[in-house]
Amino acid sequence: MVFIYKGIIILKGEKDSILDSHSIIRGKKSLLDNDTKKTLLSYNENSFGFDGLTADMKSAFEVFGEDVVYDKVNLEDIIRKN
């Protein structure tokens, strides 16, 4: 699969590989700072906390540990968050 946005390839790879490497992360806003934000491709903050997209689960777990919830993604989630 190849995702192209405005003529630029933003993501490519096998579907299963893309889905396995990406995850939605949900947690408290207090966990977000300049360093932790670098782990996320994109994120949204609200009054309850944040949710963000990561393409590197291993690094995200090293940063956030068990302080957040990791949810599986689908292709729509990845496209919407990019």
Short mmCIF file of N, CA and C in Angstrom, two decimals:
data_model
loop_
_atom_site.label_atom_id
_atom_site.label_comp_id
_atom_site.label_asym_id
_atom_site.label_seq_id
_atom_site.Cartn_x
_atom_site.Cartn_y
_atom_site.Cartn_z
N MET A 1 0.83 -1.17 0.00
CA MET A 1 0.00 0.00 0.00
C MET A 1 0.89 1.24 0.00
N VAL A 2 0.38 2.27 -0.66
CA VAL A 2 1.07 3.56 -0.68
C VAL A 2 0.04 4.64 -0.43
N PHE A 3 0.31 5.51 0.55
CA PHE A 3 -0.55 6.65 0.82
C PHE A 3 0.14 7.89 0.25
N ILE A 4 -0.55 8.57 -0.65
CA ILE A 4 -0.02 9.77 -1.28
C ILE A 4 -0.92 10.94 -0.91
N TYR A 5 -0.32 12.03 -0.45
CA TYR A 5 -1.07 13.23 -0.11
C TYR A 5 -0.41 14.41 -0.81
N LYS A 6 -1.18 15.09 -1.65
CA LYS A 6 -0.69 16.24 -2.41
C LYS A 6 0.60 15.90 -3.16
N GLY A 7 0.61 14.71 -3.75
CA GLY A 7 1.74 14.29 -4.57
C GLY A 7 2.95 13.79 -3.80
N ILE A 8 2.84 13.68 -2.48
CA ILE A 8 3.96 13.23 -1.65
C ILE A 8 3.59 11.90 -1.00
N ILE A 9 4.49 10.93 -1.09
CA ILE A 9 4.28 9.65 -0.42
C ILE A 9 4.48 9.86 1.07
N ILE A 10 3.41 9.63 1.84
CA ILE A 10 3.51 9.82 3.29
C ILE A 10 3.64 8.50 4.05
N LEU A 11 3.29 7.40 3.36
CA LEU A 11 3.37 6.10 4.02
C LEU A 11 3.34 5.01 2.96
N LYS A 12 4.20 4.02 3.12
CA LYS A 12 4.14 2.89 2.20
C LYS A 12 4.59 1.63 2.92
N GLY A 13 4.06 0.51 2.47
CA GLY A 13 4.42 -0.76 3.06
C GLY A 13 3.28 -1.75 2.91
N GLU A 14 3.47 -2.93 3.44
CA GLU A 14 2.43 -3.94 3.42
C GLU A 14 1.37 -3.58 4.45
N LYS A 15 0.12 -3.83 4.11
CA LYS A 15 -1.00 -3.45 4.99
C LYS A 15 -0.82 -3.97 6.41
N ASP A 16 -0.54 -5.27 6.56
CA ASP A 16 -0.41 -5.84 7.90
C ASP A 16 0.76 -5.24 8.66
N SER A 17 1.84 -4.96 7.98
CA SER A 17 3.00 -4.36 8.61
C SER A 17 2.68 -2.94 9.11
N ILE A 18 1.97 -2.19 8.28
CA ILE A 18 1.57 -0.83 8.67
C ILE A 18 0.67 -0.88 9.89
N LEU A 19 -0.33 -1.75 9.88
CA LEU A 19 -1.26 -1.84 11.00
C LEU A 19 -0.58 -2.33 12.28
N ASP A 20 0.37 -3.24 12.15
CA ASP A 20 1.08 -3.76 13.33
C ASP A 20 2.00 -2.72 13.96
N SER A 21 2.56 -1.83 13.17
CA SER A 21 3.52 -0.87 13.71
C SER A 21 2.86 0.39 14.27
N HIS A 22 1.63 0.67 13.87
CA HIS A 22 0.94 1.87 14.32
C HIS A 22 -0.01 1.57 15.47
N SER A 23 -0.24 2.55 16.31
CA SER A 23 -1.16 2.40 17.43
C SER A 23 -1.69 3.77 17.84
N ILE A 24 -2.91 3.77 18.35
CA ILE A 24 -3.47 4.97 18.97
C ILE A 24 -3.13 4.90 20.46
N ILE A 25 -2.63 5.98 20.99
CA ILE A 25 -2.26 6.06 22.40
C ILE A 25 -3.17 7.08 23.07
N ARG A 26 -3.74 6.70 24.22
CA ARG A 26 -4.62 7.58 24.98
C ARG A 26 -4.09 7.70 26.41
N GLY A 27 -4.02 8.95 26.90
CA GLY A 27 -3.52 9.13 28.25
C GLY A 27 -3.81 10.51 28.80
N LYS A 28 -3.26 10.79 29.97
CA LYS A 28 -3.43 12.08 30.64
C LYS A 28 -2.59 13.15 29.95
N LYS A 29 -3.12 14.37 29.91
CA LYS A 29 -2.37 15.48 29.29
C LYS A 29 -1.05 15.73 29.98
N SER A 30 -0.97 15.41 31.25
CA SER A 30 0.26 15.66 31.99
C SER A 30 1.43 14.83 31.46
N LEU A 31 1.15 13.79 30.68
CA LEU A 31 2.22 12.97 30.11
C LEU A 31 2.84 13.60 28.86
N LEU A 32 2.18 14.61 28.31
CA LEU A 32 2.69 15.25 27.09
C LEU A 32 3.67 16.36 27.43
N ASP A 33 4.84 16.29 26.84
CA ASP A 33 5.81 17.38 26.88
C ASP A 33 6.56 17.35 25.55
N ASN A 34 7.50 18.20 25.37
CA ASN A 34 8.21 18.26 24.08
C ASN A 34 8.88 16.94 23.71
N ASP A 35 9.39 16.22 24.68
CA ASP A 35 10.05 14.94 24.40
C ASP A 35 9.05 13.84 24.06
N THR A 36 7.98 13.72 24.84
CA THR A 36 7.00 12.66 24.58
C THR A 36 6.24 12.90 23.28
N LYS A 37 6.04 14.15 22.91
CA LYS A 37 5.34 14.47 21.66
C LYS A 37 6.13 13.99 20.45
N LYS A 38 7.45 13.87 20.57
CA LYS A 38 8.29 13.41 19.46
C LYS A 38 7.99 11.97 19.09
N THR A 39 7.43 11.21 20.00
CA THR A 39 7.08 9.81 19.76
C THR A 39 5.82 9.69 18.91
N LEU A 40 5.04 10.76 18.85
CA LEU A 40 3.74 10.73 18.16
C LEU A 40 3.81 11.38 16.79
N LEU A 41 3.14 10.78 15.82
CA LEU A 41 3.04 11.38 14.49
C LEU A 41 2.08 12.56 14.52
N SER A 42 1.01 12.41 15.30
CA SER A 42 0.03 13.47 15.50
C SER A 42 -0.67 13.20 16.82
N TYR A 43 -1.31 14.23 17.37
CA TYR A 43 -2.03 14.06 18.63
C TYR A 43 -3.11 15.14 18.75
N ASN A 44 -4.09 14.85 19.58
CA ASN A 44 -5.14 15.80 19.92
C ASN A 44 -5.26 15.85 21.43
N GLU A 45 -5.41 17.06 21.95
CA GLU A 45 -5.63 17.23 23.38
C GLU A 45 -7.08 17.64 23.60
N ASN A 46 -7.66 17.17 24.71
CA ASN A 46 -8.99 17.60 25.11
C ASN A 46 -9.02 17.70 26.63
N SER A 47 -10.18 17.99 27.19
CA SER A 47 -10.26 18.20 28.63
C SER A 47 -10.02 16.90 29.42
N PHE A 48 -10.13 15.75 28.76
CA PHE A 48 -9.94 14.47 29.44
C PHE A 48 -8.51 13.96 29.33
N GLY A 49 -7.73 14.46 28.36
CA GLY A 49 -6.38 13.97 28.16
C GLY A 49 -5.95 14.16 26.72
N PHE A 50 -5.32 13.13 26.16
CA PHE A 50 -4.87 13.22 24.77
C PHE A 50 -5.04 11.87 24.09
N ASP A 51 -5.07 11.91 22.77
CA ASP A 51 -4.94 10.69 21.98
C ASP A 51 -4.00 11.03 20.83
N GLY A 52 -3.15 10.09 20.50
CA GLY A 52 -2.16 10.32 19.46
C GLY A 52 -1.87 9.07 18.68
N LEU A 53 -1.24 9.26 17.55
CA LEU A 53 -0.87 8.15 16.67
C LEU A 53 0.64 7.98 16.70
N THR A 54 1.09 6.74 16.88
CA THR A 54 2.51 6.43 16.81
C THR A 54 2.75 5.39 15.74
N ALA A 55 3.91 5.45 15.14
CA ALA A 55 4.31 4.46 14.14
C ALA A 55 5.41 3.56 14.70
N ASP A 56 5.75 3.74 15.97
CA ASP A 56 6.83 2.96 16.58
C ASP A 56 6.40 2.56 17.99
N MET A 57 5.73 1.42 18.08
CA MET A 57 5.22 0.96 19.36
C MET A 57 6.31 0.74 20.40
N LYS A 58 7.45 0.24 19.97
CA LYS A 58 8.54 -0.03 20.91
C LYS A 58 9.00 1.27 21.58
N SER A 59 9.24 2.30 20.79
CA SER A 59 9.66 3.59 21.36
C SER A 59 8.56 4.20 22.21
N ALA A 60 7.32 4.08 21.75
CA ALA A 60 6.21 4.65 22.52
C ALA A 60 6.10 3.98 23.88
N PHE A 61 6.28 2.66 23.93
CA PHE A 61 6.20 1.96 25.21
C PHE A 61 7.35 2.35 26.11
N GLU A 62 8.53 2.59 25.55
CA GLU A 62 9.67 3.04 26.35
C GLU A 62 9.40 4.41 26.95
N VAL A 63 8.67 5.26 26.24
CA VAL A 63 8.37 6.61 26.71
C VAL A 63 7.20 6.62 27.68
N PHE A 64 6.10 5.97 27.32
CA PHE A 64 4.86 6.06 28.10
C PHE A 64 4.63 4.88 29.04
N GLY A 65 5.27 3.75 28.76
CA GLY A 65 5.08 2.57 29.60
C GLY A 65 3.63 2.15 29.71
N GLU A 66 3.22 1.80 30.90
CA GLU A 66 1.86 1.35 31.15
C GLU A 66 0.96 2.48 31.63
N ASP A 67 1.42 3.73 31.50
CA ASP A 67 0.64 4.89 31.95
C ASP A 67 -0.41 5.32 30.93
N VAL A 68 -0.45 4.67 29.77
CA VAL A 68 -1.40 5.01 28.71
C VAL A 68 -2.10 3.75 28.22
N VAL A 69 -3.13 3.96 27.40
CA VAL A 69 -3.84 2.85 26.76
C VAL A 69 -3.40 2.80 25.31
N TYR A 70 -3.09 1.60 24.83
CA TYR A 70 -2.69 1.39 23.44
C TYR A 70 -3.84 0.71 22.72
N ASP A 71 -4.35 1.35 21.68
CA ASP A 71 -5.45 0.77 20.90
C ASP A 71 -4.97 0.43 19.50
N LYS A 72 -5.53 -0.65 18.96
CA LYS A 72 -5.23 -1.02 17.57
C LYS A 72 -5.81 0.03 16.65
N VAL A 73 -5.21 0.15 15.49
CA VAL A 73 -5.67 1.12 14.49
C VAL A 73 -6.20 0.39 13.26
N ASN A 74 -6.94 1.13 12.46
CA ASN A 74 -7.30 0.65 11.14
C ASN A 74 -6.75 1.68 10.16
N LEU A 75 -6.84 1.40 8.89
CA LEU A 75 -6.25 2.30 7.89
C LEU A 75 -6.88 3.67 7.95
N GLU A 76 -8.17 3.75 8.23
CA GLU A 76 -8.84 5.04 8.34
C GLU A 76 -8.25 5.90 9.45
N ASP A 77 -7.95 5.28 10.60
CA ASP A 77 -7.32 6.00 11.71
C ASP A 77 -5.99 6.62 11.28
N ILE A 78 -5.20 5.84 10.56
CA ILE A 78 -3.87 6.31 10.13
C ILE A 78 -4.01 7.46 9.15
N ILE A 79 -4.91 7.32 8.20
CA ILE A 79 -5.09 8.38 7.21
C ILE A 79 -5.62 9.65 7.86
N ARG A 80 -6.58 9.52 8.76
CA ARG A 80 -7.19 10.67 9.41
C ARG A 80 -6.19 11.41 10.29
N LYS A 81 -5.30 10.69 10.96
CA LYS A 81 -4.36 11.31 11.91
C LYS A 81 -3.13 11.88 11.21
N ASN A 82 -2.83 11.44 9.99
CA ASN A 82 -1.64 11.93 9.29
C ASN A 82 -1.86 13.27 8.69
#
